Coordinates of C-alpha atoms and ligand atoms in Angstrom, one line a residue:
M26 CA 0.0 0.0 0.0
S27 CA 1.8 3.1 -1.2
A28 CA 1.8 6.7 0.1
T29 CA 2.2 8.4 -3.2
M30 CA -1.3 8.2 -4.7
S31 CA -4.1 10.5 -3.5
R32 CA -7.4 8.7 -2.8
T33 CA -10.4 9.2 -0.6
V34 CA -10.3 8.3 3.0
A35 CA -13.1 5.8 2.4
R36 CA -11.0 4.1 -0.3
L37 CA -8.0 4.0 2.0
L38 CA -10.1 2.5 4.8
A39 CA -11.5 -0.1 2.4
E40 CA -8.0 -1.1 1.2
T41 CA -6.7 -1.3 4.8
L42 CA -9.6 -3.6 5.7
Q43 CA -8.7 -5.8 2.8
A44 CA -5.1 -5.8 3.8
H45 CA -6.2 -7.1 7.2
D46 CA -7.8 -10.1 5.5
V47 CA -11.3 -8.8 5.9
D48 CA -13.6 -10.5 3.4
R49 CA -17.0 -10.0 5.0
I50 CA -18.5 -7.2 7.1
F51 CA -21.8 -7.4 8.9
C52 CA -23.8 -4.2 9.0
V53 CA -27.1 -2.3 9.3
P54 CA -26.6 0.7 7.0
G55 CA -26.6 4.2 8.3
E56 CA -26.3 7.6 6.7
S57 CA -23.3 8.3 9.0
Y58 CA -21.1 5.9 7.0
I59 CA -22.4 5.7 3.5
G60 CA -19.1 7.1 2.2
L61 CA -17.5 3.8 3.4
T62 CA -20.3 1.5 2.0
N63 CA -20.0 3.4 -1.2
A64 CA -16.2 2.7 -1.4
L65 CA -16.7 -0.9 -0.4
S66 CA -19.1 -1.5 -3.2
D67 CA -16.2 -0.9 -5.6
M68 CA -14.3 -3.8 -4.0
N69 CA -15.5 -7.2 -4.8
A70 CA -13.1 -8.7 -2.2
I71 CA -15.3 -7.6 0.7
Q72 CA -18.8 -8.9 1.0
L73 CA -21.3 -6.7 2.9
I74 CA -23.9 -8.7 4.8
V75 CA -26.9 -6.4 5.4
C76 CA -28.7 -7.5 8.6
R77 CA -32.0 -6.6 10.2
H78 CA -30.7 -5.5 13.6
E79 CA -27.3 -4.3 14.8
A80 CA -27.2 -6.9 17.6
G81 CA -27.6 -9.5 14.8
A82 CA -24.9 -7.9 12.8
A83 CA -22.5 -7.7 15.7
F84 CA -23.3 -11.3 17.0
M85 CA -22.5 -12.5 13.4
A86 CA -19.2 -10.6 13.6
V87 CA -18.5 -12.2 17.0
A88 CA -19.1 -15.7 15.5
D89 CA -16.9 -14.8 12.6
G90 CA -14.1 -13.7 15.0
R91 CA -14.2 -17.3 16.4
L92 CA -14.4 -19.1 13.1
R93 CA -11.3 -17.5 11.5
P94 CA -8.0 -16.3 12.8
R95 CA -8.8 -12.6 12.5
A96 CA -11.2 -10.3 14.3
G97 CA -14.8 -10.3 13.0
V98 CA -15.9 -6.9 11.7
A99 CA -19.3 -5.2 12.0
M100 CA -20.3 -1.7 10.9
V101 CA -23.1 0.3 12.5
S102 CA -24.5 3.7 12.5
R103 CA -24.0 6.2 15.3
G104 CA -26.2 6.5 18.4
P105 CA -29.2 4.2 18.0
G106 CA -27.2 1.8 15.7
L107 CA -24.4 1.3 18.1
S108 CA -26.8 1.1 21.1
N109 CA -28.5 -1.8 19.4
A110 CA -25.1 -3.6 19.0
M111 CA -24.1 -3.2 22.7
V112 CA -25.3 -6.7 23.7
A113 CA -22.9 -8.4 21.3
I114 CA -20.0 -6.1 22.1
H115 CA -20.5 -7.1 25.7
T116 CA -20.3 -10.7 24.7
A117 CA -17.1 -10.2 22.8
Y118 CA -15.6 -8.4 25.8
H119 CA -16.5 -11.1 28.3
D120 CA -15.8 -14.0 25.9
A121 CA -12.4 -12.6 24.8
T122 CA -13.4 -12.6 21.1
P123 CA -11.6 -10.3 18.7
L124 CA -14.1 -7.8 17.2
V125 CA -13.6 -4.6 15.3
M126 CA -16.7 -2.3 15.3
L127 CA -16.7 0.4 12.8
V128 CA -19.1 3.2 14.0
G129 CA -20.3 6.2 12.1
Q130 CA -20.2 9.6 13.8
V131 CA -21.6 13.1 13.3
E132 CA -19.5 15.6 11.3
R133 CA -16.5 16.9 13.0
A134 CA -17.7 20.5 12.9
D135 CA -20.7 19.4 15.1
F136 CA -18.8 17.5 17.8
G137 CA -20.1 18.2 21.3
R138 CA -23.4 20.0 20.2
M139 CA -25.5 16.9 20.7
A140 CA -26.1 16.8 17.0
L141 CA -28.5 14.2 15.6
Q142 CA -27.7 10.8 17.2
E143 CA -24.3 12.0 18.5
Q144 CA -22.9 10.1 21.4
N145 CA -19.7 10.1 23.3
Y146 CA -18.4 6.7 22.5
S147 CA -15.5 6.7 24.8
K148 CA -18.0 7.1 27.7
L149 CA -20.6 4.7 26.3
L150 CA -18.1 1.9 25.5
A151 CA -15.8 2.4 28.4
D152 CA -16.6 -0.9 30.1
V153 CA -17.2 -3.2 27.1
T154 CA -14.2 -2.5 24.8
K155 CA -10.5 -2.7 24.9
A156 CA -10.2 0.6 23.2
V157 CA -12.2 3.3 21.5
I158 CA -10.3 4.9 18.6
E159 CA -11.7 8.2 17.3
V160 CA -10.5 9.1 13.9
N161 CA -10.6 12.9 13.7
E162 CA -7.6 13.3 11.5
P163 CA -8.2 11.7 8.1
A164 CA -4.5 11.1 7.6
Q165 CA -4.6 8.7 10.5
A166 CA -7.6 6.6 9.3
S167 CA -5.6 3.7 8.1
E168 CA -3.3 3.7 11.1
A169 CA -6.3 3.7 13.4
L170 CA -7.7 0.6 11.7
A171 CA -4.3 -1.2 11.9
R172 CA -4.2 -0.3 15.6
A173 CA -7.7 -1.6 16.1
F174 CA -7.0 -5.0 14.6
H175 CA -3.8 -5.2 16.6
L176 CA -5.5 -4.4 19.9
A177 CA -8.5 -6.6 19.2
E178 CA -6.4 -9.7 18.5
A179 CA -3.4 -9.2 20.9
G180 CA -3.2 -10.6 24.5
T181 CA -6.7 -11.2 25.8
P182 CA -8.7 -10.6 22.6
G183 CA -11.8 -8.4 22.6
P184 CA -13.7 -5.6 20.9
V185 CA -12.2 -2.4 19.7
A186 CA -14.4 0.5 18.3
V187 CA -13.2 2.8 15.5
I188 CA -15.3 6.0 15.4
L189 CA -15.6 7.5 11.9
P190 CA -17.1 11.0 11.4
E191 CA -19.4 11.2 8.5
D192 CA -17.4 14.0 6.7
I193 CA -14.0 12.3 6.5
F194 CA -14.9 9.6 4.0
D195 CA -14.9 11.8 0.8
E196 CA -11.8 13.8 1.7
A197 CA -8.7 13.1 -0.4
T198 CA -5.6 11.8 1.4
A199 CA -2.1 11.0 0.4
A200 CA -1.6 9.0 3.6
A201 CA 0.0 5.6 3.3
G202 CA -2.1 2.5 3.9
N203 CA -1.0 0.6 7.1
P204 CA -0.4 -3.1 6.6
P205 CA -1.2 -5.5 9.5
R206 CA 1.2 -5.6 12.4
P207 CA 2.8 -8.9 13.1
A208 CA 1.5 -10.5 16.2
A209 CA 4.0 -11.0 19.0
R210 CA 3.7 -14.6 20.0
A211 CA 4.8 -15.5 23.5
R212 CA 6.2 -19.0 24.1
P213 CA 6.7 -20.8 27.4
R214 CA 10.1 -19.9 28.7
G215 CA 12.7 -22.6 28.7
G216 CA 13.6 -22.0 32.3
G217 CA 10.1 -22.7 33.4
R218 CA 10.0 -26.0 31.7
A219 CA 11.2 -28.1 34.6
R220 CA 8.8 -26.5 37.0
R221 CA 5.9 -26.8 34.5
G222 CA 6.5 -30.4 33.7
G223 CA 7.4 -31.1 37.3
V224 CA 4.1 -29.8 38.7
L225 CA 2.1 -31.8 36.2
A226 CA 4.2 -34.9 36.6
A227 CA 3.9 -35.0 40.3
A228 CA 0.1 -34.6 40.5
E229 CA -1.8 -37.8 41.2
R230 CA -5.2 -36.4 40.5
P231 CA -4.9 -33.5 38.1
L232 CA -7.8 -31.8 36.4
V233 CA -7.1 -30.1 33.0
L234 CA -9.7 -27.5 31.9
V235 CA -9.6 -26.4 28.3
G236 CA -11.3 -23.2 27.1
G237 CA -11.6 -20.3 24.8
A238 CA -7.9 -19.5 24.1
L239 CA -7.4 -23.1 23.0
A240 CA -10.5 -22.9 20.8
A241 CA -8.9 -19.8 19.2
D242 CA -5.6 -21.7 18.8
A243 CA -7.5 -24.6 17.1
V244 CA -8.7 -22.2 14.4
T245 CA -5.2 -21.1 13.5
D246 CA -3.6 -24.4 14.1
P247 CA -5.9 -27.3 13.2
T248 CA -3.4 -29.8 14.8
A249 CA -4.1 -28.3 18.2
T250 CA -6.9 -30.6 19.2
D251 CA -5.0 -33.7 18.0
A252 CA -2.0 -32.5 20.0
L253 CA -4.3 -32.1 23.1
Q254 CA -5.5 -35.7 22.6
R255 CA -2.0 -37.0 22.4
L256 CA -1.0 -35.1 25.5
A257 CA -4.0 -36.5 27.4
E258 CA -3.1 -40.1 26.3
T259 CA 0.7 -39.9 26.9
W260 CA 0.6 -38.0 30.1
V261 CA -2.5 -39.8 31.3
L262 CA -4.6 -36.6 31.9
P263 CA -8.3 -36.1 32.2
I264 CA -9.5 -33.3 29.9
S265 CA -12.5 -31.1 30.8
P266 CA -13.8 -28.7 28.2
T267 CA -15.3 -25.6 30.0
H268 CA -18.6 -23.9 29.7
R269 CA -19.8 -23.6 26.1
R270 CA -16.5 -25.0 24.6
P271 CA -17.6 -28.6 24.3
Q272 CA -16.0 -29.2 20.9
L273 CA -12.5 -29.1 22.2
F274 CA -12.3 -32.8 23.2
D275 CA -14.0 -35.9 22.0
A276 CA -16.7 -36.7 24.5
A277 CA -16.4 -40.4 23.8
H278 CA -12.6 -40.5 24.4
P279 CA -11.5 -42.4 27.5
N280 CA -9.6 -39.3 28.7
Y281 CA -12.6 -37.1 28.7
G282 CA -12.8 -36.1 32.4
G283 CA -16.3 -34.4 32.5
Y284 CA -17.7 -31.1 31.3
M285 CA -16.9 -28.1 33.5
G286 CA -20.0 -26.2 32.7
I287 CA -22.6 -24.2 34.6
R288 CA -23.4 -26.0 37.9
V289 CA -21.5 -29.3 37.4
P290 CA -23.7 -32.2 38.5
P291 CA -23.0 -33.1 42.2
K292 CA -21.7 -36.6 41.6
L293 CA -19.1 -35.3 39.1
M294 CA -18.2 -32.3 41.2
A295 CA -17.7 -34.5 44.3
E296 CA -15.1 -36.5 42.4
M297 CA -13.5 -33.4 40.8
Q298 CA -13.0 -32.0 44.2
K299 CA -10.6 -34.8 45.1
A300 CA -8.1 -33.3 42.6
D301 CA -4.6 -32.3 43.8
L302 CA -3.9 -29.9 40.9
M303 CA -6.0 -27.8 38.5
V304 CA -4.6 -26.6 35.2
A305 CA -6.6 -24.0 33.3
L306 CA -5.2 -24.5 29.8
G307 CA -6.5 -21.5 27.8
E308 CA -9.5 -21.0 30.0
R309 CA -9.8 -17.4 31.2
M310 CA -11.7 -18.5 34.3
T311 CA -15.0 -17.1 35.3
D312 CA -17.6 -17.4 38.0
T313 CA -19.4 -20.0 35.8
V314 CA -16.4 -22.3 35.3
S315 CA -15.3 -21.9 38.9
Q316 CA -18.7 -22.8 40.2
S317 CA -19.3 -19.3 41.6
Y318 CA -15.7 -18.8 42.7
R319 CA -15.7 -21.9 44.8
F320 CA -13.7 -24.4 42.8
P321 CA -11.1 -23.1 42.6
A322 CA -11.9 -20.8 45.5
A323 CA -11.1 -17.1 44.9
P324 CA -8.8 -15.5 45.6
E325 CA -6.9 -18.4 47.3
P326 CA -7.4 -21.7 45.5
Q327 CA -7.8 -24.7 47.7
L328 CA -5.6 -26.7 45.4
P329 CA -2.5 -25.8 43.4
F330 CA -3.7 -23.9 40.4
V331 CA -1.8 -23.5 37.1
H332 CA -3.2 -20.8 34.8
V333 CA -2.2 -20.7 31.1
W334 CA -3.6 -17.7 29.2
P335 CA -2.1 -15.5 26.5
D336 CA -2.0 -12.4 28.7
P337 CA -0.1 -11.9 31.9
N338 CA -2.7 -9.2 33.0
E339 CA -5.3 -11.9 33.3
I340 CA -3.2 -14.4 35.3
G341 CA -3.5 -13.6 38.9
R342 CA -6.2 -11.0 38.5
V343 CA -8.8 -13.0 40.5
W344 CA -7.0 -16.2 41.6
R345 CA -3.5 -16.5 42.9
P346 CA -2.0 -19.2 40.8
E347 CA 0.8 -21.6 41.9
L348 CA 2.2 -21.1 38.4
G349 CA 1.2 -18.7 35.7
I350 CA 2.2 -19.1 32.0
A351 CA 1.4 -16.2 29.7
C352 CA 1.3 -17.8 26.2
A353 CA -0.9 -19.5 23.7
P354 CA -2.1 -22.8 25.3
V355 CA -1.2 -24.8 22.3
E356 CA 2.5 -23.8 22.9
V357 CA 2.3 -25.5 26.3
I358 CA 0.8 -28.6 24.8
H359 CA 3.6 -28.8 22.2
A360 CA 6.3 -28.1 24.8
L361 CA 4.9 -30.9 27.1
L362 CA 4.7 -33.3 24.1
A363 CA 8.3 -32.5 23.1
R364 CA 9.5 -33.1 26.6
G365 CA 7.7 -36.5 26.7
A366 CA 5.7 -38.1 29.5
P367 CA 7.6 -38.6 32.7
A368 CA 7.8 -41.9 34.5
G369 CA 5.0 -42.7 36.8
V370 CA 2.0 -41.2 35.1
E371 CA 0.4 -44.6 35.0
K372 CA -0.5 -43.9 38.7
R373 CA -3.3 -41.6 37.3
R374 CA -5.0 -44.2 35.2
A375 CA -7.7 -45.0 37.8
W376 CA -8.3 -41.3 38.5
V377 CA -8.9 -40.6 34.8
S378 CA -11.1 -43.6 34.3
G379 CA -13.1 -42.8 37.4
L380 CA -13.9 -39.3 36.1
H381 CA -14.7 -40.7 32.7
A382 CA -17.1 -43.3 34.0
I383 CA -19.2 -40.6 35.8
H384 CA -19.1 -38.5 32.6
R385 CA -20.3 -41.4 30.5
A386 CA -23.2 -42.2 32.9
L387 CA -24.3 -38.5 32.7
L388 CA -24.3 -38.7 28.9
E389 CA -26.7 -41.7 28.9
P390 CA -29.8 -40.8 26.9
V391 CA -32.2 -41.3 29.8
W392 CA -35.3 -39.2 30.4
E393 CA -38.9 -39.6 31.2
P394 CA -41.8 -38.3 29.1
A395 CA -43.4 -35.2 30.5
P396 CA -47.1 -34.7 31.0
D397 CA -47.3 -31.2 29.5
G398 CA -45.3 -31.4 26.3
V399 CA -42.3 -32.9 24.6
N400 CA -39.3 -33.5 26.9
F401 CA -36.6 -31.4 25.1
A402 CA -34.1 -34.2 25.9
A403 CA -35.7 -36.3 23.1
V404 CA -35.1 -33.6 20.6
V405 CA -31.5 -33.0 21.6
C406 CA -30.7 -36.7 21.6
A407 CA -32.2 -37.0 18.1
V408 CA -30.0 -34.1 16.8
N409 CA -27.0 -35.8 18.4
R410 CA -27.8 -38.9 16.4
H411 CA -28.1 -37.0 13.1
L412 CA -25.3 -34.5 13.5
A413 CA -22.5 -34.5 10.9
A414 CA -18.9 -34.8 11.8
D415 CA -18.3 -31.2 10.6
A416 CA -21.5 -29.6 11.9
T417 CA -21.8 -26.4 13.7
V418 CA -24.2 -26.1 16.7
T419 CA -25.1 -22.7 18.1
S420 CA -27.1 -22.1 21.3
D421 CA -29.0 -19.1 22.5
A422 CA -29.2 -18.5 26.3
G423 CA -31.8 -20.4 28.3
N424 CA -32.5 -23.6 30.2
F425 CA -33.1 -25.5 26.9
G426 CA -29.3 -25.3 26.6
S427 CA -28.8 -27.6 29.6
F428 CA -30.1 -30.5 27.5
I429 CA -27.4 -29.8 24.8
H430 CA -24.6 -29.9 27.4
R431 CA -26.0 -33.0 29.1
Y432 CA -26.9 -35.2 26.1
M433 CA -24.7 -34.2 23.1
A434 CA -21.4 -35.9 22.6
F435 CA -19.3 -33.3 20.7
K436 CA -16.0 -33.9 19.1
P437 CA -13.3 -31.9 17.4
G438 CA -14.3 -31.1 13.8
Q439 CA -17.6 -30.0 15.1
M440 CA -18.0 -26.4 16.1
F441 CA -20.0 -25.0 19.0
L442 CA -20.8 -21.3 19.1
S443 CA -22.7 -19.3 21.7
S444 CA -22.5 -16.3 23.9
V445 CA -20.4 -17.8 26.7
V446 CA -21.5 -15.0 29.0
G447 CA -25.1 -15.9 28.3
A448 CA -26.6 -13.2 26.2
M449 CA -30.0 -14.1 24.7
G450 CA -30.3 -13.3 21.0
S451 CA -26.9 -14.7 20.0
G452 CA -28.0 -18.2 18.7
M453 CA -29.6 -17.3 15.4
P454 CA -27.1 -14.7 14.1
M455 CA -24.2 -16.9 15.1
A456 CA -25.8 -19.7 13.0
V457 CA -26.1 -17.4 10.0
A458 CA -22.5 -16.4 10.3
A459 CA -21.4 -20.0 10.6
A460 CA -23.5 -21.0 7.6
L461 CA -21.8 -18.3 5.6
R462 CA -18.3 -19.2 6.8
R463 CA -18.7 -23.0 6.5
P464 CA -20.8 -23.3 3.3
G465 CA -22.3 -26.7 2.6
T466 CA -22.0 -27.9 6.2
Q467 CA -24.8 -28.6 8.6
V468 CA -25.6 -25.7 11.0
V469 CA -28.1 -26.2 13.8
A470 CA -29.3 -23.3 16.1
F471 CA -31.0 -24.2 19.4
L472 CA -33.3 -21.4 20.7
G473 CA -35.9 -20.9 23.4
D474 CA -39.2 -19.3 22.5
G475 CA -37.8 -16.2 24.3
G476 CA -34.6 -16.0 22.3
A477 CA -36.3 -17.0 19.0
L478 CA -38.4 -13.8 19.0
M479 CA -35.5 -11.7 20.3
M480 CA -33.2 -12.2 17.3
G481 CA -34.8 -14.9 15.2
N482 CA -35.5 -12.2 12.6
E483 CA -32.1 -12.9 11.2
I484 CA -33.7 -15.9 9.4
A485 CA -34.4 -13.2 6.8
T486 CA -30.7 -12.6 6.4
A487 CA -30.2 -16.3 6.0
M488 CA -32.8 -16.3 3.2
Q489 CA -31.2 -13.2 1.6
Y490 CA -27.7 -14.7 1.4
G491 CA -28.8 -18.2 0.5
V492 CA -27.7 -20.1 3.5
A493 CA -29.7 -22.8 5.3
P494 CA -29.4 -23.1 9.1
V495 CA -31.8 -25.3 11.0
M496 CA -33.5 -23.4 13.9
I497 CA -34.8 -25.7 16.6
I498 CA -37.1 -23.8 19.0
S499 CA -38.1 -25.1 22.4
D500 CA -41.5 -23.5 22.9
N501 CA -42.3 -24.1 26.6
G502 CA -44.5 -21.0 26.7
M503 CA -42.3 -19.1 29.1
Y504 CA -39.0 -17.6 30.1
G505 CA -38.2 -20.9 31.7
T506 CA -34.8 -20.1 33.2
I507 CA -36.2 -17.2 35.1
G508 CA -39.2 -19.2 36.1
M509 CA -36.9 -21.9 37.5
H510 CA -34.8 -19.4 39.5
T511 CA -37.9 -17.8 40.9
H512 CA -39.2 -21.1 42.0
V513 CA -35.9 -22.1 43.6
R514 CA -35.4 -18.8 45.4
Y515 CA -39.0 -18.1 46.3
P516 CA -40.7 -21.5 46.7
G517 CA -44.5 -21.4 46.5
R518 CA -44.6 -18.0 44.8
P519 CA -46.2 -17.9 41.3
F520 CA -43.8 -18.0 38.4
M521 CA -45.5 -20.0 35.6
S522 CA -48.0 -17.1 35.1
T523 CA -45.6 -14.2 35.5
M524 CA -42.9 -15.6 33.2
R525 CA -45.5 -16.8 30.6
L526 CA -45.1 -16.0 26.9
T527 CA -47.8 -15.9 24.2
N528 CA -46.1 -17.3 21.1
P529 CA -46.8 -17.4 17.4
D530 CA -47.0 -20.6 15.4
F531 CA -43.2 -20.7 14.8
A532 CA -43.4 -23.2 11.9
A533 CA -45.8 -20.9 10.1
W534 CA -43.6 -17.9 11.1
G535 CA -40.6 -19.7 9.5
R536 CA -42.6 -20.5 6.3
S537 CA -43.5 -16.8 6.0
F538 CA -39.8 -16.1 5.5
G539 CA -39.4 -18.9 2.9
A540 CA -38.1 -21.5 5.3
Q541 CA -39.4 -25.0 5.8
G542 CA -41.6 -25.2 8.9
I543 CA -42.0 -28.4 11.0
T544 CA -44.0 -28.8 14.2
V545 CA -43.3 -31.4 16.8
R546 CA -46.2 -32.0 19.2
T547 CA -45.3 -35.4 20.6
E548 CA -42.2 -37.5 21.3
S549 CA -43.1 -39.9 18.5
E550 CA -42.8 -37.0 16.0
V551 CA -39.3 -36.1 17.2
E552 CA -37.2 -38.6 15.2
P553 CA -38.7 -38.1 11.8
A554 CA -38.9 -34.4 12.2
I555 CA -35.2 -34.1 13.1
A556 CA -34.1 -36.5 10.4
E557 CA -36.0 -34.4 7.9
A558 CA -34.9 -31.0 9.2
L559 CA -31.2 -32.0 9.1
S560 CA -31.4 -33.4 5.6
V561 CA -32.9 -30.4 3.9
R562 CA -29.7 -28.3 3.4
T563 CA -31.2 -26.1 0.6
R564 CA -33.2 -23.6 2.7
P565 CA -33.5 -22.7 6.4
V566 CA -35.7 -25.0 8.5
V567 CA -37.7 -24.0 11.6
V568 CA -38.5 -26.9 13.9
H569 CA -41.2 -25.7 16.4
C570 CA -41.1 -28.1 19.4
L571 CA -44.0 -27.8 21.8
T572 CA -42.0 -28.6 24.9
S573 CA -42.7 -29.3 28.6
A574 CA -42.5 -26.3 31.0
L575 CA -42.5 -28.8 33.9
Q576 CA -39.2 -30.3 32.7
M577 CA -37.5 -27.1 33.7
S578 CA -34.0 -28.2 32.6
A579 CA -32.1 -31.3 31.9
W580 CA -31.6 -31.7 35.6
R581 CA -34.8 -30.5 37.2
R582 CA -38.5 -31.2 36.9
Y583 CA -41.0 -29.0 38.7
D584 CA -43.5 -31.6 39.7
R585 CA -40.9 -33.3 41.8
G586 CA -38.7 -30.4 42.6
E587 CA -35.7 -32.7 42.5
R588 CA -32.3 -32.5 41.0
L589 CA -31.4 -35.6 39.0
P590 CA -27.9 -37.2 39.3
Ligands
TPP10 C1 -30.3 -10.3 26.4 C2 -30.7 -11.0 27.7 N1 -31.8 -10.6 28.3 C3 -32.2 -11.3 29.5 C4 -31.5 -12.4 29.9 C5 -31.9 -13.1 31.2 N2 -32.4 -14.4 30.8 C6 -31.6 -15.5 30.8 S1 -32.3 -16.9 30.3 C7 -33.8 -16.1 30.1 C8 -35.0 -16.8 29.6 C9 -34.8 -17.5 28.3 O1 -36.1 -18.0 28.0 P1 -36.3 -18.9 26.7 O2 -35.5 -18.4 25.5 O3 -37.7 -19.1 26.5 O4 -35.6 -20.3 27.1 P2 -35.9 -21.2 28.4 O5 -35.2 -20.7 29.6 O6 -37.4 -21.2 28.6 O7 -35.5 -22.6 28.0 C10 -33.7 -14.8 30.4 C11 -34.8 -13.8 30.2 C12 -30.3 -12.7 29.2 N3 -29.5 -13.7 29.6 N4 -30.0 -12.0 28.1

C-alpha cells in the first residue's frame, strides 16, 4: 500500500480492511457511514452482509471472529445503531473474542453539540471495549484501523471500536495504507519447563480444563486438538472442556474427564474436588467455570492452580496461581509433548477412568416423558444422532441449553458457538455467520421461545444470502430459566404465570420467510422431524417443538422439585 497516490479516506479504509484479510462485514446501513459503504461497493473482495438488527450484525461478527484467525468486523451507525449492538459487544468483551466495530459519527464541525444521534463513544463503550479509537484526523484513518486489529487480537482478545465521522470519507488523502502488524507470540520460557513439567508430573489427581484460548488456537492451528488428545493419552490426563467450549475434546474418548459447565452435577463435582492440581489451559476462568468462585476458591485456590492464558494481566487477576504461564495454550501442549511423558504417570489411570465413568453415565440418553409437552431431551438426543462430523451447533441462552450440554457428545471437527457469558439473541445470528463461513455444512441453532423472537428475525438474512441453518425452537411457553430461578429462590410463589409467553406458530412464522416449517407436538414425532430437518440443506428450516415447562431443565423437573444425578 503506497503513500504516493491520493485517494479518498473511504477508499484508503477499504484497502486497509482488505489488507487485514477482511472478506466480510456485517452491518445495518446508516447515513453516517455511506461514504464507506460506497467505497466498499467498488471492491468485490469484501462482502457486505446487510442484517435486520445491529445486535444481529454484531453477533454475526463475534461468531466470525471465532471461526477464523482474524477479528470479526461489524459496521453500525451512530447513536441508535451502536446502542443496538451493545449486547454483542458485551459478549465479545467477556468472551475474549476479537471484534472490530466500525461506527459512524456526526460531522467533525458538530462535535459536542448533541447533533442528531451524536454520542460520546469513549464514555458509552468504556466498560465493554479494549479501546475506542476516534478518527478525527483523516490522515490517521488507516493507522487507526491497523491499531484496532492489533489491539482486538493481541493478548486477551476483545472488541475495539473505531469511530468515523461522516465527513471524513470523501476527503482526499495521500496517507500511506497501514499493513497488518505482526502478532507478537509468547512461548513458554525454557527456564520454566522443569517447573511446569514437574508440577504436572507430580500430581496424582490433576484436572485439566480447556477453554476459549485453546478454541482460538485450534482455528489457527488445526493440529491443536489432536495434540491435546496425544498429550492426554501420553501424560494420562483427564480433559474437561469448559462452559460452552464442548467441541475441544471428543466426549467419547476415555480421557474425557467431564464437562466443566454451569453447575457441574453433584456426583461429578464431588469426584473433581478430590483433585490435587487444577490446570486451566487456555480458560480465562469465570464465576461460571469456577462454580461461583468456589472451585477453585477465589482468591486463594484450595488446590495448586496453574493458569495458562495468552495475557499476563489476566493471570493472577482473581485467583492466585501456583504457576502462571502467559502464552498460547497450544504452545504449552507442544512443549509438554516435546518433553515427553515422565515416568510414573500410570498412577493416574484409575483417577482418569473414574472421572470418565461418571461423565459417561451422565451422557446416557435417559429421560422420562413429561405430561405437558415434549421433553426437550428427546429432541436434543435426536439431533445428536443425526449431527454430521463437521456440523456447527449454536445455542442461545436459556435452560433448553442444559439439554445440549447434558446429552450431546461433541468432538473436534464440530463447532459450537454461543455467547459464553449468556446473552440471549446470539444463537440465530451466530448460526447465520457459521452457515456463511462453512458453506455446505450442517448448521443447527438451538433457541428458546424467548430468544427466538429476540433475534430470530435474522432468518431473513439467511434467506437473503442463500444459507440454510436449522432453527430448533423449544417452545415451553415461558421464560423458563427465570421461572426456575424464581421457583428455587421463592418456593411457592407464582412463576408460571408471570414468566408466561404468548407465542406465534413458529413453523408458520418460518414459512412466511421462505423457510421450511415443521411442528413437533409429541415425542413420537421427534425422530422423523429431526431426520427431515437435518437433511434439507437447501433452505432454512424451523422446527417448532412444543416442549414441557414442567421439565425445567435437563436436571430439574417442577412436579418433583428434585435435581437428578
Ligand atoms: C439479552 C438477555 N436478556 C435477558 C437475559 C436473562 N435471561 C436468561 S435466560 C432467560 C429466559 C430464556 O427464555 P427462553 O428463551 O424461552 O428459554 P428457556 O429458559 O425457557 O429454555 C432470560 C430472560 C439474558 N440472559 N440475556
